[in-house]
Short mmCIF file of C-alpha atoms and ligand atoms in Angstrom, two decimals:
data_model
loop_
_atom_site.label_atom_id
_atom_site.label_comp_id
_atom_site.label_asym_id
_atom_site.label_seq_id
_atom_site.Cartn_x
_atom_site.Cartn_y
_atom_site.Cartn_z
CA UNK A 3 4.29 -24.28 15.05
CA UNK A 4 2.11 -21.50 13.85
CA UNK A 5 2.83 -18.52 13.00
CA UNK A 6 1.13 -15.55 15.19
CA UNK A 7 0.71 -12.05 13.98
CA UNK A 8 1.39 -8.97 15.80
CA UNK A 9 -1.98 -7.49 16.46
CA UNK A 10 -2.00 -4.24 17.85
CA UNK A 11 -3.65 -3.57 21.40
CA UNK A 12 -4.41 -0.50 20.00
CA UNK A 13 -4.74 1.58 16.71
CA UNK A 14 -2.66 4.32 17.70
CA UNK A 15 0.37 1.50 18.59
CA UNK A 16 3.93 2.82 19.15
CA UNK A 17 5.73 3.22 15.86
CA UNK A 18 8.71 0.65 15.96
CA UNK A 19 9.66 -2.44 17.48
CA UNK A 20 12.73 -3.36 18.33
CA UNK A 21 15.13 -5.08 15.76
CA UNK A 22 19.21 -5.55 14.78
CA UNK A 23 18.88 -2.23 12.85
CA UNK A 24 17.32 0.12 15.49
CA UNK A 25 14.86 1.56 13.45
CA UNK A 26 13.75 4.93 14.28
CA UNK A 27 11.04 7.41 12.61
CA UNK A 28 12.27 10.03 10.19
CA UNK A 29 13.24 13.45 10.71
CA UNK A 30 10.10 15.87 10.39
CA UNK A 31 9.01 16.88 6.42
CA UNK A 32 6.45 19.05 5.11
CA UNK A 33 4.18 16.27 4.25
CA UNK A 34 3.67 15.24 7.89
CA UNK A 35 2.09 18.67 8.45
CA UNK A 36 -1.15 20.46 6.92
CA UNK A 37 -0.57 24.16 5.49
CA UNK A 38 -1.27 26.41 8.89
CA UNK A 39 1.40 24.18 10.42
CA UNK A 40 3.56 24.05 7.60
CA UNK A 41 3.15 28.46 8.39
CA UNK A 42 3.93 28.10 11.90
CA UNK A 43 7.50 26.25 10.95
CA UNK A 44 8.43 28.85 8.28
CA UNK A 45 7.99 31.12 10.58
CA UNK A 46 9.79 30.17 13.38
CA UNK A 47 13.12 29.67 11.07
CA UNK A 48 12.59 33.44 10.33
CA UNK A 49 11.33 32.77 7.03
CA UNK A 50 7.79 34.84 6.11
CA UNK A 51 4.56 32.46 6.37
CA UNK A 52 3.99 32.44 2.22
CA UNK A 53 7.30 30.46 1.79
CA UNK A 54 5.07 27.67 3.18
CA UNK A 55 2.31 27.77 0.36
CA UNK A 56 5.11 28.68 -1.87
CA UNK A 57 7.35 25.12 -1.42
CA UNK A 58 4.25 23.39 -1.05
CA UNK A 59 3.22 24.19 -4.75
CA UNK A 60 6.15 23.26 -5.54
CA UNK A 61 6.18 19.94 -4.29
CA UNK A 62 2.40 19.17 -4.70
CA UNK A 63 1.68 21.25 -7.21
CA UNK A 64 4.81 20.49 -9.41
CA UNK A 65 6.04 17.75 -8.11
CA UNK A 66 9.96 19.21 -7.20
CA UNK A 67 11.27 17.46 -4.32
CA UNK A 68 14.39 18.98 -4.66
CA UNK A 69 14.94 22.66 -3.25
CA UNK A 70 17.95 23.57 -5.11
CA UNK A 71 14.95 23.75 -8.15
CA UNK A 72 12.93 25.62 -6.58
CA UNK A 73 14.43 28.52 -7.93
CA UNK A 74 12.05 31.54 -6.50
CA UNK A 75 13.45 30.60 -3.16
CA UNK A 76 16.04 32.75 -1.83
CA UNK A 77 19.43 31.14 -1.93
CA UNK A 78 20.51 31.73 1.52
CA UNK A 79 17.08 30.37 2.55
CA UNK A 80 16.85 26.90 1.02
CA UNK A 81 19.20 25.19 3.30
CA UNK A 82 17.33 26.35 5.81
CA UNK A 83 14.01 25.42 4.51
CA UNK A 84 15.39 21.89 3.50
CA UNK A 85 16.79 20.88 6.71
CA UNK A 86 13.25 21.81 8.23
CA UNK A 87 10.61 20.85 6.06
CA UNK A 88 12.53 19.10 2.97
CA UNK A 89 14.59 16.31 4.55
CA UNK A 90 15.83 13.28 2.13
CA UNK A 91 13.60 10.34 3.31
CA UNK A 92 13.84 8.19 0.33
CA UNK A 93 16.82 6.96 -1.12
CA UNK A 94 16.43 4.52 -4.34
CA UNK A 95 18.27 1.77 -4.11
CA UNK A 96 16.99 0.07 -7.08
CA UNK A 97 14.29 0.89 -10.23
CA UNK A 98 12.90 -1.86 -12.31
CA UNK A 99 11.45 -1.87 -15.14
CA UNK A 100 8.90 -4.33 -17.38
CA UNK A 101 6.20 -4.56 -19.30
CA UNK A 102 7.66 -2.54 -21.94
CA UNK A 103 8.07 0.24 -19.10
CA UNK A 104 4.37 0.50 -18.29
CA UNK A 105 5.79 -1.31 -14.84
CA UNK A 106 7.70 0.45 -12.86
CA UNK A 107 9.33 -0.60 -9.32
CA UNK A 108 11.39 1.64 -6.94
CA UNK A 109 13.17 0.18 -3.93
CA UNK A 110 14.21 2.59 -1.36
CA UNK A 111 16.33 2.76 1.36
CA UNK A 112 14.98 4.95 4.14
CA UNK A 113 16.65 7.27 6.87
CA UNK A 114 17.47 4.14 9.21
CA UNK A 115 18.74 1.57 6.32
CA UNK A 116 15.33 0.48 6.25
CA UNK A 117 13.79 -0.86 2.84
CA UNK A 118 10.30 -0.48 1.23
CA UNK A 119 9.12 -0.77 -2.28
CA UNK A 120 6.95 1.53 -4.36
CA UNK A 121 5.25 0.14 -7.65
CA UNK A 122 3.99 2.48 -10.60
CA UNK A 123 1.72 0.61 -13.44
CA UNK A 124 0.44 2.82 -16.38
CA UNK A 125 -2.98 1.98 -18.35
CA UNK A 126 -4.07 3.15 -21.18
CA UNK A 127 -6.97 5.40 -19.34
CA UNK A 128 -4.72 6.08 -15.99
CA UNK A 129 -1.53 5.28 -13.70
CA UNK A 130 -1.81 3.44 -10.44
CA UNK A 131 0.92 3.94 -7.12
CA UNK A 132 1.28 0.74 -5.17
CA UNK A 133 2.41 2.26 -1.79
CA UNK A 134 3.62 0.94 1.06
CA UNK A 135 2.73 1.78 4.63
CA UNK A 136 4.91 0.05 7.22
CA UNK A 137 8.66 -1.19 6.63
CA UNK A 138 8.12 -4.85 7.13
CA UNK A 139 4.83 -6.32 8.25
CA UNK A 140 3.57 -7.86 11.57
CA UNK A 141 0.85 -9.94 9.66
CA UNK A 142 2.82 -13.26 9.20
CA UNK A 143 0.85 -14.12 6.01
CA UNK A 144 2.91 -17.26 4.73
CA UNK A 145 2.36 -16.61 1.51
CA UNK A 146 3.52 -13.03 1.69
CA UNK A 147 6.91 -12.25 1.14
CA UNK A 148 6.91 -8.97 3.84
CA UNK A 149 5.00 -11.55 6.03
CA UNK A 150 8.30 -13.20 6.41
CA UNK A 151 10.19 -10.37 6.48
CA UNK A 152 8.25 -9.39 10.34
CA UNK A 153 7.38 -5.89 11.87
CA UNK A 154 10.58 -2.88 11.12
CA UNK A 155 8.31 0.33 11.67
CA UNK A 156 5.45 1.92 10.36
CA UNK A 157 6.45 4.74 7.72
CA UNK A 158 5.72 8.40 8.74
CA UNK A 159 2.98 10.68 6.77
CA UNK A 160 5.62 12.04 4.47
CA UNK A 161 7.41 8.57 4.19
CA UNK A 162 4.08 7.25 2.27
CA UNK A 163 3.50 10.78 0.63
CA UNK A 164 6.62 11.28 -1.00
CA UNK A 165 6.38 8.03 -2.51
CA UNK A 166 3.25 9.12 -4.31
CA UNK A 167 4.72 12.45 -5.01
CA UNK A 168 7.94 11.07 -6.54
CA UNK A 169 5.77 8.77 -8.59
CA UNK A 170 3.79 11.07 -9.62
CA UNK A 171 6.71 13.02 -11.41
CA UNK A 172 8.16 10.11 -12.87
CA UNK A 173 4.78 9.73 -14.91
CA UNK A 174 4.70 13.39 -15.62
CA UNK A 175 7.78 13.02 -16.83
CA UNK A 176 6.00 10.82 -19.48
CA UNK A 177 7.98 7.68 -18.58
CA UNK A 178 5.18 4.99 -18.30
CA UNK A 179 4.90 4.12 -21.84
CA UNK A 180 1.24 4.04 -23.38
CA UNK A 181 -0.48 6.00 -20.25
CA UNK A 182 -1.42 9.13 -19.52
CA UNK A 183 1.11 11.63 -18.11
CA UNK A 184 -0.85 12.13 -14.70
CA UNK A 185 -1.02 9.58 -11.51
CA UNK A 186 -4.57 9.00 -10.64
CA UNK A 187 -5.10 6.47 -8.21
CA UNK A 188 -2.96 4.96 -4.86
CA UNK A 189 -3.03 1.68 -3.67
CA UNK A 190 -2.20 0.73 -0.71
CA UNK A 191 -1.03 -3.01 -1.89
CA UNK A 192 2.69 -2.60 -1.18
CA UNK A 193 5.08 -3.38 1.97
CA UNK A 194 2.76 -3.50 5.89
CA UNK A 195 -0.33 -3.42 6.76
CA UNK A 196 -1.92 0.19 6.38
CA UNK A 197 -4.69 -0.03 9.42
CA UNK A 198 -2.04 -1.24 11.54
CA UNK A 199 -0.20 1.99 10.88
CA UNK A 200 -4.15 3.53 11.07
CA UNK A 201 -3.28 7.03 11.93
CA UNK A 202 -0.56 8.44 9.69
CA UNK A 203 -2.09 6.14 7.09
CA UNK A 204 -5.36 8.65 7.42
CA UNK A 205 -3.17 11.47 7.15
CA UNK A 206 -1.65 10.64 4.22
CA UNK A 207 -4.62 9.88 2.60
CA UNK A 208 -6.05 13.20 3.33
CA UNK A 209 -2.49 15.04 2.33
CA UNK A 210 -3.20 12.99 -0.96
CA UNK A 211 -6.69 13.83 -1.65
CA UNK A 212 -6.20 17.67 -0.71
CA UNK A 213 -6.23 20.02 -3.58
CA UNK A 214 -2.80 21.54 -4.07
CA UNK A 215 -0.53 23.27 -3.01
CA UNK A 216 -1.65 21.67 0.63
CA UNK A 217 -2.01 18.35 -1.01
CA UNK A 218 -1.70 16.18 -4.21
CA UNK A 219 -5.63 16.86 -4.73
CA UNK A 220 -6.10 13.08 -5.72
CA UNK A 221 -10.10 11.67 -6.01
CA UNK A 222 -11.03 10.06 -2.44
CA UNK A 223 -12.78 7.37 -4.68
CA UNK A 224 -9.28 6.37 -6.08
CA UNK A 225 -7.96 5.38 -3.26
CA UNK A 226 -7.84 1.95 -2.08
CA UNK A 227 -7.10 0.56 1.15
CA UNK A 228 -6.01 -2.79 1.81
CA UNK A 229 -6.24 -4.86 4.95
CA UNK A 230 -5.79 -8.28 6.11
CA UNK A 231 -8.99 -7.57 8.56
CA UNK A 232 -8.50 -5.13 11.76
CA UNK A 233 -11.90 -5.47 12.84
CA UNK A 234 -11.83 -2.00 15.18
CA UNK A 235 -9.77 -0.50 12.64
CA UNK A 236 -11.99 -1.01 9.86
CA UNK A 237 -15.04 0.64 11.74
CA UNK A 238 -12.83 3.15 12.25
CA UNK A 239 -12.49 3.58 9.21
CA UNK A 240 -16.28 3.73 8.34
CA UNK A 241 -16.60 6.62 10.80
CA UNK A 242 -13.95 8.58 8.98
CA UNK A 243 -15.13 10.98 6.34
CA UNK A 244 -13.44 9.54 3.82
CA UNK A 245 -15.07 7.69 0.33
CA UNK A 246 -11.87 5.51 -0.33
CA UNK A 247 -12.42 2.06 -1.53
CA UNK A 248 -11.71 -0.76 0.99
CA UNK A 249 -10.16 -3.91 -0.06
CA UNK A 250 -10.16 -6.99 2.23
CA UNK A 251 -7.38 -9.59 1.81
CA UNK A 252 -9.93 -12.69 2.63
CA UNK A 253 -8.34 -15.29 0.76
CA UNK A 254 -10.45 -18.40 2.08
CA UNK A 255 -13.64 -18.06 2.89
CA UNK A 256 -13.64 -21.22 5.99
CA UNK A 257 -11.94 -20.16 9.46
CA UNK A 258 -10.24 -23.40 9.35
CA UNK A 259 -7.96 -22.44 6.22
CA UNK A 260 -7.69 -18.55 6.80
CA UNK A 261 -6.53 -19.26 10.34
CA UNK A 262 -3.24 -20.66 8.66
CA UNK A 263 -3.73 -18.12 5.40
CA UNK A 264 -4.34 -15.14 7.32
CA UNK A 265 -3.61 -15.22 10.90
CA UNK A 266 -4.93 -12.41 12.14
CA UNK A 267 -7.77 -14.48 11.41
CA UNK A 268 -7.55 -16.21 14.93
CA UNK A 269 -8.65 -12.98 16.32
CA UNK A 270 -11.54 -11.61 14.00
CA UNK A 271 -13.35 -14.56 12.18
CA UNK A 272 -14.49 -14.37 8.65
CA UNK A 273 -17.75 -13.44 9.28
CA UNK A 274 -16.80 -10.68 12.14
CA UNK A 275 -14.29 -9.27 8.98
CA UNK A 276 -17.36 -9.44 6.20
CA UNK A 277 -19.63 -7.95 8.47
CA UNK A 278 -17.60 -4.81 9.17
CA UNK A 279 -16.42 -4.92 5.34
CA UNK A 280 -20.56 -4.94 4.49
CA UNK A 281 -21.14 -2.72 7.35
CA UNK A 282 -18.22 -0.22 5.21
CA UNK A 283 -19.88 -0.34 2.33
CA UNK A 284 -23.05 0.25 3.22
CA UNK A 285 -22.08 3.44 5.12
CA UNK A 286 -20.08 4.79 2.17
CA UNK A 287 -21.83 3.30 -1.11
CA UNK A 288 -18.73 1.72 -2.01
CA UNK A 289 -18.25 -1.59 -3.22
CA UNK A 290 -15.83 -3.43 -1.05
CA UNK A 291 -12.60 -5.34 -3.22
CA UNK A 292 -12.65 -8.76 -2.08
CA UNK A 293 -8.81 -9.80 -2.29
CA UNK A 294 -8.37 -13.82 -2.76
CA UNK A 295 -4.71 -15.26 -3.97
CA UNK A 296 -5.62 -18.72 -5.38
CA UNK A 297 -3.21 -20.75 -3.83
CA UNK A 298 -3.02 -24.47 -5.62
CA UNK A 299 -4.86 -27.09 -4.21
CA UNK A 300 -5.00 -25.31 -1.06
CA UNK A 301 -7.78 -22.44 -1.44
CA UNK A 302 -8.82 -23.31 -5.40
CA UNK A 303 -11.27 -25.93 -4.67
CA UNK A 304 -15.07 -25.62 -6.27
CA UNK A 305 -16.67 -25.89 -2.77
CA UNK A 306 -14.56 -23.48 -1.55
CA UNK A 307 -15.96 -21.02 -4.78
CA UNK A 308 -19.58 -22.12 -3.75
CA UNK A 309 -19.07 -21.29 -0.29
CA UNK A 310 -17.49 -17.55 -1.13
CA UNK A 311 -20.33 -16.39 -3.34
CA UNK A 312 -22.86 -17.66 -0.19
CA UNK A 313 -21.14 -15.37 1.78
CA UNK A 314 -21.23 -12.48 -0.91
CA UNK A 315 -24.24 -13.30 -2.94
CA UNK A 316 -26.59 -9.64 -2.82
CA UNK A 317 -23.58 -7.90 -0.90
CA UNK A 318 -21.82 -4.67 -2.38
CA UNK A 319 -18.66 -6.50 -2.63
CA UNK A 320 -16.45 -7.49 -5.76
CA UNK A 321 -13.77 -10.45 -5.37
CA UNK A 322 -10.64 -9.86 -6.61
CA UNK A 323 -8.38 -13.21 -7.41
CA UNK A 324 -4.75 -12.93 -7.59
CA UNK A 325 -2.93 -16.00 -9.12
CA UNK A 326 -0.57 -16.34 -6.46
CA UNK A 327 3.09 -15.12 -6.99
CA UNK A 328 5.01 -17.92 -5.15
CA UNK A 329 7.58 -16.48 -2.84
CA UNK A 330 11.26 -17.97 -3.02
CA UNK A 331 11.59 -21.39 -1.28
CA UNK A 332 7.80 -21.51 -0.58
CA UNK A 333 6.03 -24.72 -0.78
CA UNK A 334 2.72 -23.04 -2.50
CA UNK A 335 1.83 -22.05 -6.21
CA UNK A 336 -0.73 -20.61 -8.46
CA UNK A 337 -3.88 -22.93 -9.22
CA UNK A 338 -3.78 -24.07 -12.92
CA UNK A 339 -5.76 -21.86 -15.25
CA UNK A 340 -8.73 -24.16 -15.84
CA UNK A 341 -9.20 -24.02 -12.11
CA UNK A 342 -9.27 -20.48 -11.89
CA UNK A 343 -11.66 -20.25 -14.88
CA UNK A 344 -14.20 -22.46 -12.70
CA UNK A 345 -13.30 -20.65 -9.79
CA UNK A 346 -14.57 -17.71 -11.72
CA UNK A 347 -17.37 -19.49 -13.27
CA UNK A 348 -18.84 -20.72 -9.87
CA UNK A 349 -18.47 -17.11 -7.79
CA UNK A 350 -20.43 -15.83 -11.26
CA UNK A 351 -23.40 -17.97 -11.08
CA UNK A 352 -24.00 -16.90 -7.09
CA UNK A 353 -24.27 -13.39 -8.89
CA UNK A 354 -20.71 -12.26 -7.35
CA UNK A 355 -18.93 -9.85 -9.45
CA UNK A 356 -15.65 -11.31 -10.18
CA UNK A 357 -12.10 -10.40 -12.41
CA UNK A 358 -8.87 -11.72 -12.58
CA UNK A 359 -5.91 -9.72 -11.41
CA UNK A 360 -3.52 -8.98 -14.25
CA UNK A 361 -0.15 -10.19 -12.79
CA UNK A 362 2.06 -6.87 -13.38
CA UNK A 363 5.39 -6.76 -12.90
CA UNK A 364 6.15 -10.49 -12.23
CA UNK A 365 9.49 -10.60 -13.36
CA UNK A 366 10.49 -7.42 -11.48
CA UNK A 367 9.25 -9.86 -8.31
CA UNK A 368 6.63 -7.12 -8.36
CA UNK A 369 4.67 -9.07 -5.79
CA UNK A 370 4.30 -7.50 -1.98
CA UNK A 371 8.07 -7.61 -0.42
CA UNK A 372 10.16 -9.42 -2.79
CA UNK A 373 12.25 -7.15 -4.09
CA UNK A 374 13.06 -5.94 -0.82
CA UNK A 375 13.05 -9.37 0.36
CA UNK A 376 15.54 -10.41 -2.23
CA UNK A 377 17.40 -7.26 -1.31
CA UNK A 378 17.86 -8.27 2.39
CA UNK A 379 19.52 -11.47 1.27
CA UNK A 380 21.85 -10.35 -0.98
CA UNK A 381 22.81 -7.65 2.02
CA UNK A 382 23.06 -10.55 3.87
CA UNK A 383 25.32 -12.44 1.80
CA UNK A 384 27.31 -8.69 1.76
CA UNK A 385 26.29 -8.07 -2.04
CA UNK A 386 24.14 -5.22 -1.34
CA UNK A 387 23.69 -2.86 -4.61
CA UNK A 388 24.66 0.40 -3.32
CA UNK A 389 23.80 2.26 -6.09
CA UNK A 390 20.44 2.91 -7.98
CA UNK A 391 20.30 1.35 -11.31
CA UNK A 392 17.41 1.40 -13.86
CA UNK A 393 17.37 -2.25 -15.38
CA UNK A 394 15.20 -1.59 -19.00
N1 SAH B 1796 -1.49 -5.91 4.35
C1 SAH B 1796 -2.43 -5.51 3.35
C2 SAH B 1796 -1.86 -4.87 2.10
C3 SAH B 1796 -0.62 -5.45 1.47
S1 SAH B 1796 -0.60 -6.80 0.36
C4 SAH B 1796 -3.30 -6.68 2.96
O1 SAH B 1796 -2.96 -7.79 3.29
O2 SAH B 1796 -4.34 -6.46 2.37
C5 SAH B 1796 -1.65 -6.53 -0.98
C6 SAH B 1796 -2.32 -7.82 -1.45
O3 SAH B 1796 -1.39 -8.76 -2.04
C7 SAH B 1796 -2.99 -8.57 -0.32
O4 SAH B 1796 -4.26 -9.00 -0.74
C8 SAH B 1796 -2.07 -9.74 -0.11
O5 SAH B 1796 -2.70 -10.79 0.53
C9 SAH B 1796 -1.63 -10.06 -1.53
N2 SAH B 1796 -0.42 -10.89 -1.60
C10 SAH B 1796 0.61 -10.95 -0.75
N3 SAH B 1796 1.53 -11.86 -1.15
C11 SAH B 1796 1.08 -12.37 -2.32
C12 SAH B 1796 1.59 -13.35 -3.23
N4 SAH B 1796 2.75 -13.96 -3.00
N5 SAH B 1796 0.85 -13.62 -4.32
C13 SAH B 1796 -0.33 -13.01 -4.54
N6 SAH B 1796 -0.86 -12.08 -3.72
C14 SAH B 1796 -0.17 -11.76 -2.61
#
């Protein structure tokens, strides 16, 4: 039997489908809306229109999510302004951390039981936010621990925001050891499939990349956007005017294997996907990430090398390997290292520029869905963690 992805008949697709848990979208939050909009609601609970720009500094500028801190609010006003524009959408559930703390994992618990995952990795010269998108994924990547997991719902605006935001003030808080106190760059790399949730996905970006107090005033440039390969939704994407980096999860470089790899694949081919991920960065300058989980003895092979720098040889692309973080029970593992190394070696030669992945966060199953994953089981089993604990 194969497995068949959910491909969306269109971009703007409805937000849930239907599951056990009857997910539903979150109540409304002050990242979902743009400052003028942000006035309009202040106003109509009575409040005056500068409350807006004044809880928005807070929470973009200063990174409080909490209104009981925001102390230059009136008393009688917060509850007000908290049930309107400062709902809880993010509960932890669980934080993880490793690599001497310089890895950082949240799992949360959203408004409908649902669960996503947020990752936080400091460097010496910045901190990256692994965000997810959608609660679950529609993909079906068998390698992918979400991809088992299926479809839940896409996340709202603020849903993706706020896990920047709270990230954000976790590293201003100076608790990634040996990195700088100040998040620079998102990644969307965690739970779903971003341009399957395309348009709130856009919004958040732009929330994100707006100076403060209407946004988080992160760089468009450090931004990356991962996708498995929807075709429309990537020249969508070129047409926006936006400079973030694209990533494409290729993975195999034959239509034969990423059919089964990837199997959206069935629908856009892999040289439909290059030539809208060329056609991206030619439009924008950027260099497209070429994402490709070596998978042993299934995608490692030297021909399979040769035939991926063909395809990228002279292109403004750079590939990406991931030694593959085998999911529980699955039948697939990383290549040895002296495959990788002429894996490398080969995509080199062609004139492809090429790194290695650093595999953060491995033994906080900081790999795409399995904490969540693992999660779901243990619920399952009825040994749910109900409370948040910090595991040094
Ligand atoms: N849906 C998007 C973004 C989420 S996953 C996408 O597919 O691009 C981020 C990256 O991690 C993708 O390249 C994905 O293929 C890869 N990935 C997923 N599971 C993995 C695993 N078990 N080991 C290594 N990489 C994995």
């Amino acid at each position: 039997m194969t497995i068949l992805p959910v491909i969306p008949t269109s971009l703007d697709q409805p937000d849930a489908v239907a599951t056990k848990r009857r997910p539903s979208m979150p109540p409304r939050h002050l990242a979902d809306l743009d400052l003028a909009a942000r006035q309009a609601a202040v106003k109509s609970l009575g409040e005056p229109a500068f409350r807006a720009k004044q809880i928005s500094t807070h929470y973009f500028g200063r990174l409080v999510r909490d209104v009981d801190a925001m102390t230059d609010l009136p008393a009688a006003s917060r509850a007000r302004l908290t049930d309107d524009l400062l709902p809880t959408l993010l509960t932890p559930v669980r934080e993880l951390a490793c690599d001497d703390g310089a890895t950082r994992k949240t799992l949360w618990r959203l408004h409908d039981g649902s669960l996503v995952e947020s990752v936080l990795m400091g460097y010496p010269d910045r901190v990256t936010a692994c965000v997810s998108s959608q609660a679950g994924c529609g993909m079906a990547c068998p390698f992918c621990a979400t991809g088992q997991q299926g479809l839940t719902r896409n996340l709202s605006i603020a849903e993706i925001v706020d896990q920047v935001v709270y990230l954000a003030g976790v590293a201003a808080s100076g608790a990634v050891t040996g990195a700088p106190p100040r998040l620079s760059r998102v990644v969307f790399m965690g739970m779903g499939e971003p341009l399957a949730n395309y348009p709130r996905v856009i919004e958040a970006v732009r929330r994100l990349t707006t100076p403060a107090p209407e946004g988080l005033g992160l760089s468009q440039r450090h931004i990356t956007v991962s996708t498995v390969g929807l075709v429309p939704a990537i020249h969508r994407l070129t047409a926006e005017d936006l400079n973030v980096t694209l990533a494409l999860s290729l993975h195999a470089p034959d239509d034969d294997l990423r059919d089964e790899l990837v199997p959206v694949n069935q629908r856009w081919k892999v040289a439909e996907v290059l030539d809208a991920a060329f056609d991206y960065a030619a439009r924008t300058g950027r260099r497209i990430s070429i994402e490709y989980a070596l998978i042993r003895d299934v995608n490692d092979q030297p021909w399979r090398a040769d035939l991926l720098g063909k395809l990228l040889r002279g292109k403004l692309a750079h590939v990406n390997l991931i030694p593959l973080n085998p999911t529980p029970g699955s039948k697939w593992d990383a290549s040895p290292k002296p495959v990788e190394r002429e894996f490398v070696r080969r995509l080199r030669e062609a004139g492809v520029s090429t790194t290695v992945r650093d595999t953060r966060g491995r033994e906080i199953d900081g790999a795409c869905g399995q904490l969540a994953a693992g999660e779901l089981t243990e619920a399952s089993a009825g040994g749910a963690a109900a409370d948040a604990e910090v595991a040094q």
